[in-house]
Short mmCIF file of C-alpha atoms and ligand atoms in Angstrom, two decimals:
data_model
loop_
_atom_site.label_atom_id
_atom_site.label_comp_id
_atom_site.label_asym_id
_atom_site.label_seq_id
_atom_site.Cartn_x
_atom_site.Cartn_y
_atom_site.Cartn_z
CA MET A 1 -111.08 -35.06 -93.91
CA ASN A 2 -108.46 -37.63 -92.78
CA LYS A 3 -106.11 -36.55 -90.02
CA TYR A 4 -102.47 -37.41 -90.57
CA TYR A 5 -99.91 -36.97 -87.80
CA VAL A 6 -96.19 -36.71 -88.50
CA ASN A 7 -93.73 -36.24 -85.68
CA SER A 8 -90.33 -35.87 -87.26
CA ASN A 9 -88.67 -35.56 -83.86
CA VAL A 10 -89.49 -39.17 -83.10
CA THR A 11 -87.71 -41.53 -85.46
CA LYS A 12 -88.20 -45.27 -85.62
CA GLY A 13 -85.28 -46.71 -87.56
CA HIS A 14 -82.97 -46.16 -90.47
CA ILE A 15 -84.25 -46.52 -94.03
CA ARG A 16 -81.33 -48.20 -95.76
CA LYS A 17 -81.01 -47.31 -99.40
CA GLU A 18 -81.01 -51.05 -100.13
CA LEU A 19 -84.78 -51.12 -99.52
CA GLN A 20 -84.98 -49.81 -103.09
CA GLY A 21 -82.82 -52.56 -104.60
CA HIS A 22 -83.31 -54.53 -107.81
CA PHE A 23 -82.89 -58.02 -109.18
CA SER A 24 -81.52 -59.20 -112.53
CA GLU A 25 -81.65 -62.81 -113.64
CA HIS A 26 -80.58 -64.69 -116.73
CA LEU A 27 -84.23 -64.87 -117.67
CA GLY A 28 -85.85 -63.78 -120.90
CA ARG A 29 -84.59 -60.35 -121.97
CA CYS A 30 -83.53 -59.05 -118.59
CA ILE A 31 -79.78 -59.43 -119.12
CA TYR A 32 -79.50 -60.00 -122.86
CA GLY A 33 -81.20 -57.16 -124.73
CA GLY A 34 -82.21 -55.45 -121.50
CA LEU A 35 -79.11 -54.57 -119.54
CA TYR A 36 -76.48 -55.97 -121.88
CA VAL A 37 -76.28 -55.87 -125.66
CA GLY A 38 -72.63 -56.79 -126.17
CA GLU A 39 -69.73 -54.60 -127.24
CA ASP A 40 -70.45 -54.99 -130.96
CA ALA A 41 -74.10 -53.93 -130.86
CA ASP A 42 -75.42 -50.92 -132.80
CA ILE A 43 -77.34 -49.88 -129.70
CA PRO A 44 -75.20 -47.34 -127.81
CA ASN A 45 -73.31 -49.13 -125.05
CA VAL A 46 -70.25 -48.97 -122.86
CA ASP A 47 -68.47 -52.31 -122.78
CA GLY A 48 -71.74 -53.96 -123.80
CA MET A 49 -73.98 -52.29 -121.18
CA ARG A 50 -76.90 -50.35 -122.69
CA THR A 51 -76.21 -46.68 -122.09
CA ASP A 52 -79.90 -45.65 -122.03
CA VAL A 53 -80.77 -48.29 -119.41
CA VAL A 54 -77.71 -47.58 -117.27
CA GLU A 55 -78.46 -43.84 -117.28
CA ALA A 56 -82.12 -44.40 -116.38
CA LEU A 57 -81.22 -46.69 -113.46
CA LYS A 58 -78.61 -44.26 -112.19
CA ALA A 59 -81.24 -41.52 -112.19
CA VAL A 60 -83.23 -43.45 -109.54
CA ARG A 61 -80.01 -44.16 -107.60
CA ILE A 62 -80.24 -47.94 -107.83
CA PRO A 63 -78.45 -49.00 -104.64
CA VAL A 64 -77.91 -52.74 -105.13
CA LEU A 65 -78.41 -55.30 -107.87
CA ARG A 66 -78.92 -59.03 -107.29
CA TRP A 67 -77.57 -61.54 -109.87
CA PRO A 68 -77.49 -64.16 -111.52
CA GLY A 69 -80.84 -65.47 -110.20
CA GLY A 70 -83.36 -66.62 -109.02
CA CYS A 71 -83.78 -70.20 -110.03
CA PHE A 72 -80.97 -69.70 -112.52
CA ALA A 73 -78.50 -69.18 -109.66
CA ASP A 74 -78.78 -72.79 -108.54
CA GLU A 75 -77.81 -74.13 -111.94
CA TYR A 76 -75.21 -71.50 -112.71
CA HIS A 77 -71.57 -72.56 -112.73
CA TRP A 78 -69.56 -69.37 -112.54
CA LYS A 79 -66.43 -70.74 -114.23
CA ASP A 80 -68.46 -71.11 -117.44
CA GLY A 81 -68.82 -67.33 -117.51
CA ILE A 82 -65.19 -66.17 -117.30
CA GLY A 83 -62.27 -65.96 -119.75
CA PRO A 84 -62.34 -65.26 -123.50
CA LYS A 85 -65.96 -65.13 -124.64
CA GLN A 86 -65.44 -67.39 -127.64
CA ASN A 87 -64.28 -70.17 -125.29
CA ARG A 88 -67.12 -69.89 -122.81
CA LYS A 89 -69.23 -72.96 -122.42
CA LYS A 90 -72.82 -72.79 -123.62
CA MET A 91 -75.63 -74.21 -121.51
CA VAL A 92 -79.39 -74.71 -121.65
CA ASN A 93 -81.37 -72.34 -119.48
CA THR A 94 -83.76 -75.06 -118.39
CA HIS A 95 -85.83 -72.90 -116.08
CA TRP A 96 -86.46 -70.07 -118.45
CA GLY A 97 -87.56 -71.01 -121.93
CA GLY A 98 -84.98 -73.72 -122.63
CA VAL A 99 -82.87 -71.22 -124.56
CA THR A 100 -79.12 -71.45 -125.03
CA GLU A 101 -77.15 -69.39 -122.56
CA ASP A 102 -73.82 -68.48 -124.11
CA ASN A 103 -72.36 -67.14 -120.87
CA SER A 104 -71.18 -63.95 -122.57
CA PHE A 105 -72.41 -62.08 -119.49
CA GLY A 106 -70.53 -63.45 -116.48
CA THR A 107 -68.83 -62.28 -113.32
CA HIS A 108 -66.61 -59.62 -114.97
CA GLU A 109 -69.54 -58.21 -116.93
CA PHE A 110 -71.79 -58.10 -113.85
CA MET A 111 -69.14 -56.29 -111.85
CA GLU A 112 -68.62 -53.85 -114.71
CA LEU A 113 -72.38 -53.23 -114.85
CA CYS A 114 -72.42 -52.47 -111.12
CA ARG A 115 -69.47 -50.13 -111.56
CA GLN A 116 -71.28 -48.24 -114.32
CA LEU A 117 -74.46 -48.11 -112.22
CA ASP A 118 -72.48 -47.12 -109.14
CA CYS A 119 -74.43 -49.72 -107.17
CA GLN A 120 -73.47 -52.59 -104.89
CA PRO A 121 -73.33 -56.14 -106.23
CA TYR A 122 -75.39 -58.85 -104.54
CA VAL A 123 -74.14 -62.18 -105.91
CA ASN A 124 -76.25 -65.30 -105.42
CA GLY A 125 -74.34 -68.58 -105.11
CA ASN A 126 -75.34 -72.08 -106.15
CA VAL A 127 -76.27 -74.57 -103.43
CA GLY A 128 -78.78 -76.67 -105.42
CA SER A 129 -76.39 -78.07 -108.03
CA GLY A 130 -73.06 -76.58 -107.02
CA THR A 131 -70.39 -77.67 -104.59
CA VAL A 132 -68.97 -76.02 -101.50
CA GLN A 133 -65.64 -75.79 -103.31
CA GLU A 134 -67.22 -74.05 -106.30
CA MET A 135 -68.88 -71.46 -104.08
CA SER A 136 -65.76 -70.98 -102.03
CA GLU A 137 -63.62 -70.48 -105.13
CA TRP A 138 -66.05 -67.95 -106.57
CA VAL A 139 -65.70 -65.82 -103.44
CA GLU A 140 -61.91 -66.20 -103.60
CA TYR A 141 -61.94 -65.25 -107.31
CA MET A 142 -63.95 -62.11 -106.68
CA THR A 143 -62.60 -60.84 -103.38
CA PHE A 144 -59.07 -62.09 -102.64
CA SER A 145 -56.36 -59.54 -103.39
CA GLY A 146 -53.29 -61.70 -102.61
CA ILE A 147 -51.63 -64.53 -104.49
CA SER A 148 -53.88 -67.58 -104.86
CA PRO A 149 -55.09 -69.82 -107.68
CA MET A 150 -58.41 -68.00 -108.04
CA ALA A 151 -57.05 -64.48 -107.59
CA ASP A 152 -54.37 -65.29 -110.18
CA LEU A 153 -57.05 -66.56 -112.56
CA ARG A 154 -58.98 -63.31 -112.13
CA ARG A 155 -55.83 -61.37 -112.96
CA LYS A 156 -55.21 -63.54 -116.00
CA ASN A 157 -58.75 -62.72 -117.12
CA GLY A 158 -58.00 -59.03 -117.01
CA HIS A 159 -58.97 -57.79 -113.57
CA ALA A 160 -56.07 -57.11 -111.24
CA GLU A 161 -58.00 -55.62 -108.36
CA ALA A 162 -60.21 -57.68 -106.11
CA TRP A 163 -63.85 -56.64 -106.22
CA GLN A 164 -65.99 -55.97 -103.21
CA VAL A 165 -68.95 -58.28 -102.74
CA PRO A 166 -70.98 -56.71 -99.97
CA TYR A 167 -73.86 -59.21 -100.26
CA PHE A 168 -73.72 -62.92 -101.00
CA GLY A 169 -76.72 -65.28 -101.18
CA VAL A 170 -76.18 -68.91 -100.20
CA GLY A 171 -78.69 -70.54 -102.53
CA ASN A 172 -82.08 -69.43 -103.80
CA GLU A 173 -85.51 -70.92 -103.15
CA ASN A 174 -83.93 -74.12 -101.92
CA TRP A 175 -87.41 -75.21 -100.83
CA GLY A 176 -88.27 -75.35 -104.58
CA CYS A 177 -86.23 -74.77 -107.72
CA GLY A 178 -83.03 -74.65 -105.66
CA GLY A 179 -83.07 -78.34 -104.72
CA ASN A 180 -86.48 -79.11 -103.12
CA MET A 181 -84.94 -79.28 -99.66
CA THR A 182 -86.61 -79.47 -96.28
CA PRO A 183 -85.92 -76.50 -93.98
CA GLU A 184 -83.81 -78.64 -91.64
CA TYR A 185 -81.71 -80.02 -94.48
CA TYR A 186 -81.19 -76.56 -96.00
CA ALA A 187 -80.35 -75.00 -92.64
CA ASN A 188 -77.53 -77.50 -92.14
CA GLU A 189 -76.33 -77.04 -95.71
CA PHE A 190 -76.35 -73.29 -95.14
CA ARG A 191 -74.14 -73.70 -92.08
CA ARG A 192 -71.68 -75.74 -94.12
CA TYR A 193 -71.61 -73.63 -97.31
CA GLN A 194 -71.39 -70.29 -95.53
CA THR A 195 -68.34 -71.48 -93.59
CA TYR A 196 -66.35 -71.33 -96.83
CA VAL A 197 -67.70 -67.96 -97.92
CA ARG A 198 -64.51 -66.43 -96.54
CA ASN A 199 -63.97 -62.86 -95.51
CA TYR A 200 -60.60 -62.27 -97.12
CA ASP A 201 -60.66 -58.61 -96.17
CA PRO A 202 -61.68 -58.20 -92.52
CA ASP A 203 -62.67 -54.59 -93.20
CA LYS A 204 -65.10 -55.57 -95.93
CA LYS A 205 -67.14 -58.34 -94.41
CA ILE A 206 -69.55 -60.16 -96.67
CA TYR A 207 -73.18 -60.01 -95.58
CA LYS A 208 -74.33 -63.63 -95.93
CA ILE A 209 -77.94 -64.22 -96.89
CA ALA A 210 -79.70 -67.51 -96.22
CA CYS A 211 -82.59 -68.77 -98.29
CA GLY A 212 -85.75 -67.80 -96.48
CA PRO A 213 -89.40 -68.64 -96.86
CA ASN A 214 -91.82 -68.56 -99.72
CA ALA A 215 -94.60 -66.14 -98.75
CA ALA A 216 -96.42 -67.48 -95.66
CA ASP A 217 -94.24 -70.54 -95.01
CA TYR A 218 -93.63 -69.75 -91.34
CA GLU A 219 -92.35 -73.24 -90.62
CA TRP A 220 -89.39 -72.60 -92.92
CA THR A 221 -88.47 -69.42 -91.06
CA GLU A 222 -88.84 -71.14 -87.69
CA SER A 223 -86.56 -74.06 -88.58
CA VAL A 224 -83.92 -72.11 -90.48
CA MET A 225 -83.67 -69.47 -87.75
CA ARG A 226 -83.47 -72.13 -85.04
CA ILE A 227 -80.75 -74.15 -86.73
CA ALA A 228 -78.79 -71.52 -88.61
CA GLY A 229 -79.84 -68.08 -87.32
CA ASN A 230 -76.49 -67.48 -85.66
CA TYR A 231 -74.59 -68.08 -88.90
CA MET A 232 -76.39 -65.64 -91.17
CA ASP A 233 -76.65 -61.88 -91.59
CA GLY A 234 -79.84 -61.95 -93.59
CA LEU A 235 -82.77 -64.22 -94.36
CA SER A 236 -84.57 -63.81 -97.65
CA LEU A 237 -88.33 -63.63 -98.20
CA HIS A 238 -89.97 -64.07 -101.59
CA TYR A 239 -93.44 -62.76 -102.17
CA TYR A 240 -95.11 -62.11 -105.50
CA THR A 241 -98.41 -60.29 -105.88
CA VAL A 242 -100.56 -62.61 -107.92
CA PRO A 243 -104.15 -61.49 -108.46
CA TYR A 244 -106.45 -64.42 -107.52
CA ASP A 245 -104.17 -67.46 -107.77
CA TRP A 246 -101.24 -68.90 -109.69
CA ASN A 247 -103.56 -70.55 -112.24
CA SER A 248 -105.38 -67.37 -113.16
CA ARG A 249 -103.08 -64.40 -112.79
CA GLY A 250 -104.80 -62.36 -115.47
CA HIS A 251 -103.57 -59.85 -117.97
CA ALA A 252 -101.18 -57.02 -117.13
CA LEU A 253 -103.32 -54.39 -118.87
CA GLU A 254 -106.80 -55.85 -119.37
CA PHE A 255 -108.38 -56.07 -115.94
CA SER A 256 -111.49 -54.92 -114.12
CA ALA A 257 -111.82 -52.70 -111.05
CA GLN A 258 -112.46 -55.87 -109.05
CA ASP A 259 -109.20 -57.37 -110.36
CA TYR A 260 -107.46 -54.17 -109.37
CA TYR A 261 -108.73 -54.34 -105.79
CA GLU A 262 -107.86 -58.05 -105.51
CA THR A 263 -104.33 -57.19 -106.63
CA ILE A 264 -104.02 -54.38 -104.11
CA GLU A 265 -105.30 -56.56 -101.28
CA LYS A 266 -102.76 -59.23 -102.20
CA ALA A 267 -99.96 -56.67 -102.30
CA LEU A 268 -100.89 -55.33 -98.86
CA LEU A 269 -100.40 -58.84 -97.45
CA LEU A 270 -96.68 -58.07 -97.54
CA ASP A 271 -97.16 -56.12 -94.32
CA GLU A 272 -98.57 -59.16 -92.49
CA LEU A 273 -95.87 -61.44 -93.92
CA ILE A 274 -93.07 -59.20 -92.71
CA THR A 275 -94.72 -58.79 -89.31
CA ARG A 276 -95.20 -62.54 -88.80
CA HIS A 277 -91.83 -63.68 -90.15
CA GLY A 278 -90.29 -60.84 -88.17
CA ALA A 279 -91.99 -62.06 -84.98
CA ILE A 280 -90.43 -65.51 -85.47
CA MET A 281 -87.05 -63.92 -86.12
CA ASP A 282 -87.46 -61.80 -82.97
CA ARG A 283 -87.58 -64.97 -80.88
CA TYR A 284 -84.18 -66.13 -82.16
CA ASP A 285 -82.68 -62.71 -82.81
CA PRO A 286 -84.21 -60.22 -80.37
CA ASP A 287 -81.60 -57.56 -81.18
CA ARG A 288 -82.56 -57.63 -84.84
CA ARG A 289 -79.04 -58.31 -86.05
CA VAL A 290 -80.32 -60.50 -88.88
CA GLY A 291 -82.06 -58.62 -91.67
CA LEU A 292 -85.11 -59.76 -93.55
CA ILE A 293 -84.13 -59.49 -97.20
CA VAL A 294 -87.18 -59.32 -99.45
CA ASP A 295 -85.09 -60.11 -102.49
CA GLU A 296 -87.96 -61.01 -104.81
CA TRP A 297 -91.20 -59.08 -104.84
CA GLY A 298 -93.58 -57.53 -107.34
CA THR A 299 -96.54 -58.34 -109.53
CA TRP A 300 -96.68 -61.49 -111.63
CA TYR A 301 -99.32 -61.72 -114.40
CA ASP A 302 -99.78 -63.98 -117.40
CA VAL A 303 -97.06 -63.43 -119.98
CA GLU A 304 -97.78 -61.06 -122.85
CA GLU A 305 -99.43 -62.94 -125.72
CA GLY A 306 -97.05 -63.89 -128.49
CA THR A 307 -93.97 -63.84 -126.25
CA ASN A 308 -92.00 -66.86 -125.00
CA PRO A 309 -93.92 -68.14 -121.92
CA GLY A 310 -90.57 -68.80 -120.23
CA PHE A 311 -89.52 -65.15 -120.58
CA LEU A 312 -92.08 -63.68 -118.13
CA TYR A 313 -92.51 -60.47 -120.11
CA GLN A 314 -95.40 -58.30 -118.94
CA GLN A 315 -96.48 -54.70 -119.45
CA ASN A 316 -96.77 -52.36 -116.49
CA SER A 317 -99.59 -49.97 -115.61
CA MET A 318 -100.72 -47.58 -112.88
CA ARG A 319 -101.89 -50.68 -110.98
CA ASP A 320 -98.24 -51.74 -110.74
CA ALA A 321 -97.22 -48.24 -109.71
CA ILE A 322 -99.70 -48.41 -106.83
CA VAL A 323 -98.33 -51.83 -105.81
CA ALA A 324 -94.77 -50.49 -105.91
CA ALA A 325 -95.66 -47.41 -103.87
CA LEU A 326 -97.51 -49.27 -101.13
CA SER A 327 -94.79 -51.94 -100.96
CA LEU A 328 -92.02 -49.36 -100.57
CA ASN A 329 -94.08 -47.72 -97.81
CA ILE A 330 -94.35 -51.11 -96.09
CA PHE A 331 -90.58 -51.63 -96.30
CA ASN A 332 -90.00 -48.18 -94.82
CA LYS A 333 -92.33 -48.94 -91.91
CA HIS A 334 -90.46 -52.20 -91.24
CA CYS A 335 -86.97 -50.76 -91.68
CA SER A 336 -85.80 -52.02 -88.30
CA ARG A 337 -86.06 -55.60 -89.62
CA VAL A 338 -86.00 -55.27 -93.42
CA HIS A 339 -82.45 -54.54 -94.57
CA MET A 340 -82.94 -54.92 -98.30
CA ALA A 341 -85.65 -55.48 -100.91
CA ASN A 342 -85.20 -56.27 -104.60
CA LEU A 343 -87.97 -55.79 -107.11
CA ALA A 344 -88.23 -58.56 -109.73
CA GLN A 345 -86.82 -57.81 -112.25
CA THR A 346 -85.34 -54.47 -113.44
CA VAL A 347 -85.79 -54.78 -117.24
CA ASN A 348 -88.25 -56.76 -119.43
CA VAL A 349 -89.19 -59.36 -116.78
CA LEU A 350 -92.20 -59.26 -114.40
CA GLN A 351 -92.63 -55.87 -112.67
CA SER A 352 -89.92 -54.00 -114.50
CA LEU A 353 -88.73 -50.46 -114.20
CA ILE A 354 -87.78 -50.45 -117.87
CA LEU A 355 -88.96 -52.18 -121.05
CA THR A 356 -86.89 -52.39 -124.20
CA GLU A 357 -87.65 -53.29 -127.80
CA GLY A 358 -84.58 -53.32 -129.99
CA GLU A 359 -83.04 -49.90 -129.57
CA ARG A 360 -86.17 -48.41 -128.02
CA MET A 361 -86.69 -48.09 -124.30
CA LEU A 362 -89.51 -46.94 -122.05
CA LEU A 363 -89.80 -46.14 -118.37
CA THR A 364 -92.77 -47.84 -116.71
CA PRO A 365 -95.12 -46.27 -114.14
CA THR A 366 -93.24 -48.36 -111.55
CA TYR A 367 -90.03 -46.57 -112.54
CA HIS A 368 -91.64 -43.22 -111.75
CA VAL A 369 -92.55 -44.44 -108.26
CA PHE A 370 -88.92 -45.34 -107.58
CA ALA A 371 -87.91 -41.91 -108.86
CA MET A 372 -90.24 -40.29 -106.30
CA TYR A 373 -89.31 -42.61 -103.42
CA GLN A 374 -85.54 -42.28 -103.83
CA HIS A 375 -85.76 -39.30 -101.46
CA HIS A 376 -86.33 -41.74 -98.57
CA GLN A 377 -82.94 -43.43 -99.10
CA GLU A 378 -80.73 -43.26 -95.98
CA ASN A 379 -83.30 -41.19 -94.05
CA GLU A 380 -84.74 -41.91 -90.62
CA LEU A 381 -88.27 -43.28 -90.51
CA ALA A 382 -90.51 -40.65 -88.92
CA ASP A 383 -93.27 -41.46 -86.49
CA SER A 384 -96.47 -41.06 -88.51
CA HIS A 385 -100.06 -42.08 -88.09
CA LEU A 386 -103.03 -41.82 -90.41
CA GLU A 387 -106.63 -41.92 -89.21
CA GLU A 388 -108.01 -44.40 -91.67
CA ASP A 389 -110.63 -47.09 -91.99
CA ILE A 390 -110.88 -50.30 -93.98
CA ARG A 391 -113.21 -50.33 -96.99
CA CYS A 392 -114.70 -53.24 -98.88
CA ALA A 393 -114.40 -53.38 -102.62
CA GLY A 394 -116.17 -56.57 -103.63
CA ASN A 395 -114.33 -59.29 -101.75
CA ALA A 396 -111.26 -57.17 -101.19
CA ARG A 397 -110.78 -55.21 -97.98
CA ILE A 398 -108.38 -52.32 -98.20
CA PRO A 399 -107.72 -48.92 -96.68
CA VAL A 400 -108.11 -45.98 -99.04
CA LEU A 401 -104.85 -44.36 -97.99
CA GLN A 402 -101.43 -45.71 -97.12
CA GLU A 403 -98.22 -43.81 -96.33
CA SER A 404 -94.76 -43.51 -94.86
CA ALA A 405 -92.70 -40.50 -93.81
CA SER A 406 -89.00 -39.96 -93.26
CA VAL A 407 -86.55 -37.26 -92.21
CA SER A 408 -83.40 -36.66 -94.21
CA PRO A 409 -80.07 -35.75 -92.54
CA ASP A 410 -80.73 -32.05 -93.26
CA GLY A 411 -84.11 -32.21 -91.52
CA THR A 412 -86.33 -32.27 -94.61
CA VAL A 413 -89.49 -34.35 -94.17
CA HIS A 414 -90.51 -36.63 -97.02
CA ILE A 415 -94.05 -38.01 -97.12
CA THR A 416 -95.15 -40.57 -99.66
CA MET A 417 -98.87 -41.27 -99.70
CA VAL A 418 -100.91 -43.58 -101.90
CA ASN A 419 -104.60 -43.33 -102.67
CA LEU A 420 -105.58 -46.92 -103.40
CA SER A 421 -109.17 -46.10 -104.27
CA LEU A 422 -110.31 -45.86 -107.86
CA GLU A 423 -113.27 -43.66 -106.95
CA GLU A 424 -112.60 -41.55 -103.88
CA SER A 425 -110.51 -38.46 -103.66
CA ARG A 426 -109.46 -37.59 -100.09
CA GLU A 427 -108.62 -34.43 -98.26
CA ILE A 428 -105.89 -34.82 -95.67
CA GLU A 429 -105.14 -32.59 -92.72
CA THR A 430 -101.50 -33.12 -91.84
CA VAL A 431 -100.48 -32.31 -88.29
CA LEU A 432 -96.76 -31.67 -88.17
CA THR A 433 -95.67 -31.78 -84.54
CA ASP A 434 -92.99 -29.37 -83.34
CA ARG A 435 -92.20 -27.93 -86.72
CA THR A 436 -92.50 -24.73 -88.65
CA ILE A 437 -92.89 -25.08 -92.38
CA GLU A 438 -90.64 -23.00 -94.58
CA ALA A 439 -91.25 -24.53 -97.97
CA VAL A 440 -93.20 -27.37 -99.53
CA LYS A 441 -92.70 -29.12 -102.85
CA GLY A 442 -94.85 -31.89 -104.26
CA GLU A 443 -95.00 -34.37 -107.11
CA ILE A 444 -97.76 -36.75 -108.15
CA LEU A 445 -98.22 -39.82 -110.31
CA THR A 446 -101.87 -40.39 -111.17
CA ASP A 447 -103.91 -41.80 -114.02
CA LYS A 448 -106.46 -44.45 -114.88
CA MET A 449 -105.73 -47.84 -113.29
CA ASP A 450 -104.61 -49.39 -116.58
CA ALA A 451 -102.74 -46.38 -117.97
CA HIS A 452 -99.29 -47.34 -119.21
CA ASN A 453 -96.45 -46.29 -121.44
CA THR A 454 -95.79 -47.74 -124.88
CA PHE A 455 -92.83 -47.48 -127.20
CA ASP A 456 -94.86 -45.06 -129.34
CA ALA A 457 -96.08 -43.04 -126.35
CA PRO A 458 -93.33 -43.51 -123.75
CA ASP A 459 -94.34 -40.47 -121.66
CA ALA A 460 -98.07 -41.10 -121.37
CA VAL A 461 -97.71 -41.83 -117.64
CA LYS A 462 -95.18 -39.84 -115.69
CA ALA A 463 -94.92 -37.84 -112.49
CA ARG A 464 -95.73 -34.15 -112.54
CA GLU A 465 -95.62 -31.29 -110.11
CA PHE A 466 -98.24 -31.39 -107.36
CA SER A 467 -99.53 -28.17 -105.87
CA ASP A 468 -102.93 -29.08 -104.45
CA PHE A 469 -101.85 -28.34 -100.87
CA TRP A 470 -102.35 -25.37 -98.55
CA ARG A 471 -101.03 -24.26 -95.17
CA THR A 472 -103.16 -24.78 -92.06
CA GLU A 473 -102.64 -23.86 -88.41
CA SER A 474 -101.36 -27.30 -87.54
CA GLY A 475 -99.37 -27.90 -90.69
CA LEU A 476 -100.53 -28.65 -94.16
CA ALA A 477 -103.62 -29.94 -95.93
CA PHE A 478 -103.80 -31.53 -99.33
CA THR A 479 -106.15 -33.38 -101.65
CA ILE A 480 -105.08 -36.68 -103.07
CA PRO A 481 -106.99 -37.87 -106.13
CA PRO A 482 -107.97 -41.53 -106.74
CA CYS A 483 -105.36 -43.99 -107.99
CA SER A 484 -102.40 -41.80 -107.22
CA VAL A 485 -99.05 -41.56 -105.48
CA VAL A 486 -97.97 -38.25 -103.94
CA HIS A 487 -94.56 -37.23 -102.65
CA LEU A 488 -94.31 -34.15 -100.45
CA GLU A 489 -91.04 -32.58 -99.45
CA ILE A 490 -91.39 -30.29 -96.45
CA ARG A 491 -88.61 -28.00 -95.26
O1 AHR B 1 -88.33 -64.06 -110.64
C1 AHR B 1 -88.66 -65.26 -111.28
C2 AHR B 1 -88.42 -66.46 -110.41
O2 AHR B 1 -89.31 -66.44 -109.34
C3 AHR B 1 -87.07 -66.59 -109.77
O3 AHR B 1 -86.12 -67.13 -110.59
C4 AHR B 1 -87.35 -67.50 -108.62
O4 AHR B 1 -86.46 -67.32 -107.55
C5 AHR B 1 -88.79 -67.22 -108.27
O5 AHR B 1 -89.53 -68.37 -108.17
#
């Protein structure tokens, strides 16, 4: 039996709702066909936004959505995406499949999508191929409420009110697709560009996010923090879980137990990455003012056969659900440094919450994890400790269990625990310090490692009620089956 200690009287930081954020890029069928179908589509929509997708995302309380990229952000020129649609300039989406981008989804449409979702917009600006003036004018267009050329243009295009842009990214992956810059060069560019990301409303300050490292590139973090740390509010981190390596990522659904464990071990690396980048940030920012913004994370497999290789479409199984659950636990544990995280990418791209095919839609196992974890949003991280050991599965070394716990403002304790093993079920003795239990509710997501939903069987994998727990003298005991995610709500 594993002992698990939860002391809800000792809290260790605030779990911002933004840790459960999402990312939408002009890539494949994420925007077009996924989130947006256009006003004239037969698929039910409100001002072009798919009603089924919007409703599903609202049900998991999506807190923030990043847009327009990704690599696309650094070749996006926002003025091409405003004004009458028939006049909007077309462009080639060179990064993603070489398809024609007709710019029918632009700033106004993104803001309308966020309004319908009731989530905060996170807009990513163009440093790689854009100018300081262009970025500056975009911010003026979106957020200035007075009389000015850009605010007047916004009004002419049908939106009188200024929007709020709580989060703004100054470039994306500028070490790669965003201009192949050195960290020193980027850090100086960041200082310059961010100067002109003006706060027109002093009460609604824009949280400025600098391009951070790719995975374990600690040198990038070191240089950018040293040169530009004082000018930013957040530093991004991108980390994708790629089984084995980038040349052999494998299939999203056809994989062995060994592939599964390799994937899980890779996903758990996120903890080390946050710890080590965080330690560098601590040297320049000991008060933890600057947030680590993990604005791209998730699994990345080979694209589904028969689909455009530039569209990054992949199916989603219980393996992805386990990756999502352990990653969200890691973000919770690091909530004093991680201010936001955005799974890549919401609909039809990489580790999606939702897949669509024409008018049909399905919720992936990953979606169901977000549905369970939403109860952590805006809670305090509780002090928790699990007696656990590391196991070997082939070459992979992983713990069997992984968890996080939080306390909501009304005192309810939420525990999310993952059983990473494909073979072992575990019994857990939970010691709840200084607490009497009045009521317990549970839910579980569990299935075979490759179980998934299809358009013909969209509910094959979904969460169900969990009742395999019993009271003990010290708290609560429960059994967690292999390959599962459990959420317990304790009052
Ligand atoms: O999410 C797909 C791509 O991965 C993004 O556009 C880019 O930022 C990253 O390399």
